[in-house]
Structures are given as structure tokens and as C-alpha cells.
């Protein structure tokens, strides 16, 4: 009918098919979603946002995700789990943690993000992390720096604000990088004239 009414070619319809299929699937899924309610951490669900269901079994942060991204995120994590096995076990192995150490270092949402990052890195691809403020993007970055150091790589950390250098030092300290190396992290800063404000946790790193 679309071919006759709108003069679509069969080739154009073939290219559109996966997008139309996904739209229909998401529309049906949205109708079947439960009514909005609070997440385990008290965040209020809405018609447009639902509680994030992590693959990791670590403690969660009660994060909300857009309804139209929910299925895609679960699909991506399932593919990673199918490829590498249990998410927690794989991430712990790559970062050199026991399960207890992983639980102390990362929340469930962060473990999932690290898993997706590692999967991309192992394919020589990039990964863009766009979580909202407070979910722990810095902690995920610190975990990837830990992975690089464990594999004799030279990680490069770039930030727009100088104070975030202090934050990343704190995150590296919190996830046990100093203990892993048996020494302080050697930081080489390319901004020769820049001063980095350090909070008490970051200062303690160097003492």
C-alpha cells in the first residue's frame, strides 16, 4: 500500500523496515509498561522514564532511563553478556577485582557502563558515556584508567575544568588503583601553567 500511495520503491521500503519494526515494537512495549512508581532509591518514574534494570548484580543507584532507550540498552548488554559471560565476573576479571572488591568500587550502573566501554575498547572502537550528573561518570573513567594501567597502556585523561583533575585522583584512590600498583599513580600534566585544586581526599592520595 505504501508503495502505491507514496511511490516508495521496494529498495526504500527494505531500508525502512528495521526502523518501522523497532517503532512498532517500542510502541507495543510502552503500552505494556506498568504504571509509574518510585524506584528502589526513591526516584519517581514517569510516563517517559522507567527504572533502569542493570545486568550487574552490584548495588544499584536507582537510576531512571528514557522509555524509548530501555529496550536498546538491554539488547546491548545482553549481547555483551552473550559474548563475554556474566557481566560482574567479566568486569572483575578485567579490572583485577574479587567480587567483593568490585562491589565496593562500582555500583551496578557503573559496572554495566564499564562492560560496554571494555567491549568497545577491545574492538578498537570508542565509547561515549552520557549519563546524567551524579551517576558516576568519573568512577567509570577511573575504572577504564585502571584497566589501561593493568594492561601496560598509557591512559590520557582530558578535561575542560582543572578541578576535575582532583576529582579523578579521588576516584582512582577510591577504586584501589594505588593498592593495585603498589605505589602512587604518576601523573604527568601537560598544562604547565595550570593549578589543580585538590579536595582533602585527593590531597591524602599524595601524602
Coordinates of C-alpha atoms in Angstrom, one line a residue:
X1 CA 0.0 0.0 0.0
X2 CA 2.8 2.4 0.8
X3 CA 4.5 1.6 -2.5
X4 CA 1.4 2.5 -4.4
X5 CA 0.2 5.5 -2.4
X6 CA 3.6 7.3 -1.8
X7 CA 5.6 5.9 -4.8
X8 CA 8.1 4.3 -2.4
X9 CA 10.5 1.9 -4.1
X10 CA 10.9 -1.7 -2.8
X11 CA 14.5 -0.8 -2.0
X12 CA 13.4 2.2 0.1
X13 CA 10.9 0.0 1.9
X14 CA 13.6 -2.6 2.6
X15 CA 15.8 0.1 4.2
X16 CA 12.9 1.5 6.3
X17 CA 11.8 -1.9 7.5
X18 CA 14.1 -2.2 10.6
X19 CA 13.1 1.3 11.8
X20 CA 9.4 0.7 11.3
X21 CA 9.7 -2.7 13.1
X22 CA 11.5 -1.1 16.1
X23 CA 8.9 1.7 16.2
X24 CA 6.1 -0.8 16.4
X25 CA 7.9 -3.0 19.0
X26 CA 8.6 0.0 21.2
X27 CA 5.0 1.3 20.9
X28 CA 3.7 -2.1 22.0
X29 CA 6.2 -2.3 24.8
X30 CA 5.2 1.1 26.0
X31 CA 1.6 0.1 26.2
X32 CA 2.5 -2.9 28.4
X33 CA 4.7 -1.0 30.8
X34 CA 3.5 -0.8 34.4
X35 CA 2.2 2.4 35.9
X36 CA 4.8 4.9 37.1
X37 CA 6.1 4.4 40.6
X38 CA 9.2 5.0 42.7
X39 CA 12.5 3.2 42.1
X40 CA 14.2 1.4 44.9
X41 CA 16.1 4.6 45.7
X42 CA 13.0 6.8 45.7
X43 CA 13.3 8.3 42.2
X44 CA 9.9 8.8 40.7
X45 CA 9.1 7.1 37.4
X46 CA 7.1 8.9 34.8
X47 CA 5.4 8.0 31.5
X48 CA 8.7 8.9 29.8
X49 CA 11.2 7.4 32.2
X50 CA 11.4 4.0 33.9
X51 CA 13.7 2.4 36.5
X52 CA 16.9 1.1 35.0
X53 CA 17.3 -2.7 35.2
X54 CA 21.1 -3.4 35.4
X55 CA 22.7 -6.6 34.2
X56 CA 25.1 -6.2 37.1
X57 CA 24.1 -7.6 40.5
X58 CA 26.0 -5.0 42.4
X59 CA 24.1 -2.4 44.4
X60 CA 22.1 0.0 42.2
X61 CA 21.7 3.7 42.3
X62 CA 18.0 3.9 41.5
X63 CA 18.6 5.4 38.0
X64 CA 15.8 6.3 35.6
X65 CA 16.2 5.8 31.8
X66 CA 14.1 7.1 28.9
X67 CA 11.4 4.6 27.9
X68 CA 12.5 4.7 24.2
X69 CA 16.0 3.8 25.2
X70 CA 15.2 1.0 27.6
X71 CA 15.0 -1.9 25.1
X72 CA 18.1 -0.8 23.2
X73 CA 20.2 -0.7 26.4
X74 CA 19.0 -4.1 27.5
X75 CA 19.8 -5.5 24.0
X76 CA 23.3 -4.1 24.0
X77 CA 24.0 -5.5 27.5
X78 CA 22.6 -8.9 26.5
X79 CA 24.9 -9.1 23.5
X80 CA 27.9 -8.3 25.8
X81 CA 26.8 -11.0 28.3
X82 CA 26.4 -13.5 25.5
X83 CA 29.9 -12.7 24.2
X84 CA 31.8 -12.4 27.5
X85 CA 29.7 -14.2 30.1
X86 CA 28.4 -12.9 33.4
X87 CA 28.9 -9.1 33.5
X88 CA 30.2 -8.9 37.0
X89 CA 32.6 -11.8 36.6
X90 CA 34.0 -10.4 33.3
X91 CA 34.4 -6.8 34.6
X92 CA 36.0 -8.0 37.8
X93 CA 38.5 -10.2 35.9
X94 CA 39.4 -7.3 33.5
X95 CA 39.9 -4.9 36.4
X96 CA 41.6 -7.3 38.7
X97 CA 39.0 -7.4 41.4
X98 CA 37.3 -10.0 43.5
X99 CA 33.5 -9.8 43.6
X100 CA 33.6 -8.1 47.0
X101 CA 36.2 -5.6 45.8
X102 CA 34.1 -4.8 42.7
X103 CA 31.0 -4.2 44.9
X104 CA 33.0 -1.7 47.0
X105 CA 34.4 0.1 43.9
X106 CA 31.4 0.3 41.5
X107 CA 27.7 0.5 41.5
X108 CA 25.6 -1.7 39.2
X109 CA 25.0 1.1 36.6
X110 CA 28.8 1.8 36.6
X111 CA 29.6 -1.9 36.1
X112 CA 27.3 -2.0 33.1
X113 CA 28.9 1.1 31.7
X114 CA 32.4 -0.3 32.2
X115 CA 31.3 -3.5 30.5
X116 CA 30.1 -1.6 27.4
X117 CA 33.3 0.5 27.4
X118 CA 35.5 -2.5 27.6
X119 CA 33.7 -4.3 24.9
X120 CA 34.2 -1.3 22.6
X121 CA 37.9 -0.8 23.5
X122 CA 38.6 -4.5 22.8
X123 CA 37.2 -3.9 19.3
X124 CA 39.4 -0.7 18.8
X125 CA 36.3 1.4 19.0
X126 CA 35.2 4.4 21.0
X127 CA 32.5 4.7 23.7
X128 CA 30.5 7.8 24.6
X129 CA 29.1 7.8 28.1
X130 CA 26.3 10.3 28.5
X131 CA 24.9 9.6 32.0
X132 CA 23.3 12.4 33.9
X133 CA 25.1 14.2 36.8
X134 CA 25.5 12.0 39.9
X135 CA 25.6 8.6 38.3
X136 CA 29.3 8.3 38.4
X137 CA 30.9 9.0 35.0
X138 CA 34.2 9.8 36.8
X139 CA 34.1 6.5 38.5
X140 CA 33.7 4.7 35.2
X141 CA 36.5 6.7 33.7
X142 CA 38.7 5.8 36.6
X143 CA 37.9 2.1 36.1
X144 CA 39.0 2.4 32.4
X145 CA 42.2 4.1 33.6
X146 CA 42.7 1.2 35.9
X147 CA 42.2 -1.2 33.0
X148 CA 44.7 0.7 30.9
X149 CA 47.3 0.6 33.7
X150 CA 46.8 -3.1 34.2
X151 CA 47.5 -3.7 30.5
X152 CA 50.6 -1.6 30.3
X153 CA 48.8 1.2 28.4
X154 CA 49.3 4.9 28.8
X155 CA 45.9 6.4 29.5
X156 CA 45.3 10.1 28.6
X157 CA 42.7 12.0 30.7
X158 CA 41.4 15.2 29.2
X159 CA 39.0 17.6 31.0
X160 CA 37.6 21.0 30.4
X161 CA 37.8 22.1 34.1
X162 CA 41.0 21.9 36.1
X163 CA 39.2 20.9 39.3
X164 CA 38.2 17.6 37.7
X165 CA 41.8 16.5 37.8
X166 CA 41.4 16.4 41.6
X167 CA 38.1 14.5 41.2
X168 CA 39.7 11.8 39.0
X169 CA 42.6 11.4 41.6
X170 CA 39.9 10.9 44.3
X171 CA 38.1 8.3 42.1
X172 CA 41.4 6.4 41.4
X173 CA 42.0 6.3 45.1
X174 CA 38.5 5.1 45.9
X175 CA 38.7 2.2 43.4
X176 CA 42.0 0.9 44.8
X177 CA 44.5 1.9 42.0
X178 CA 47.2 2.7 44.5
X179 CA 46.9 -0.7 46.1
X180 CA 46.9 -2.4 42.7
X181 CA 50.1 -0.6 41.6
X182 CA 51.8 -0.8 45.0
X183 CA 52.8 2.9 44.5
X184 CA 51.2 6.3 43.8
X185 CA 50.0 6.9 40.3
X186 CA 52.5 9.0 38.4
X187 CA 50.5 11.9 36.9
X188 CA 52.1 13.9 34.1
X189 CA 50.1 17.1 33.5
X190 CA 50.5 18.8 30.1
X191 CA 49.0 22.1 31.3
X192 CA 52.3 23.5 32.5
X193 CA 50.9 26.7 34.0
X194 CA 47.7 25.3 35.5
X195 CA 47.0 24.8 39.2
X196 CA 44.8 21.9 40.2
X197 CA 42.6 22.5 43.3
X198 CA 42.6 19.3 45.4
X199 CA 40.0 18.3 48.0
X200 CA 41.1 16.6 51.2
X201 CA 40.6 13.1 49.7
X202 CA 42.8 14.0 46.7
X203 CA 45.5 15.6 48.9
X204 CA 45.5 12.4 51.1
X205 CA 46.4 10.5 47.9
X206 CA 49.8 12.2 47.8
X207 CA 50.6 12.1 51.5

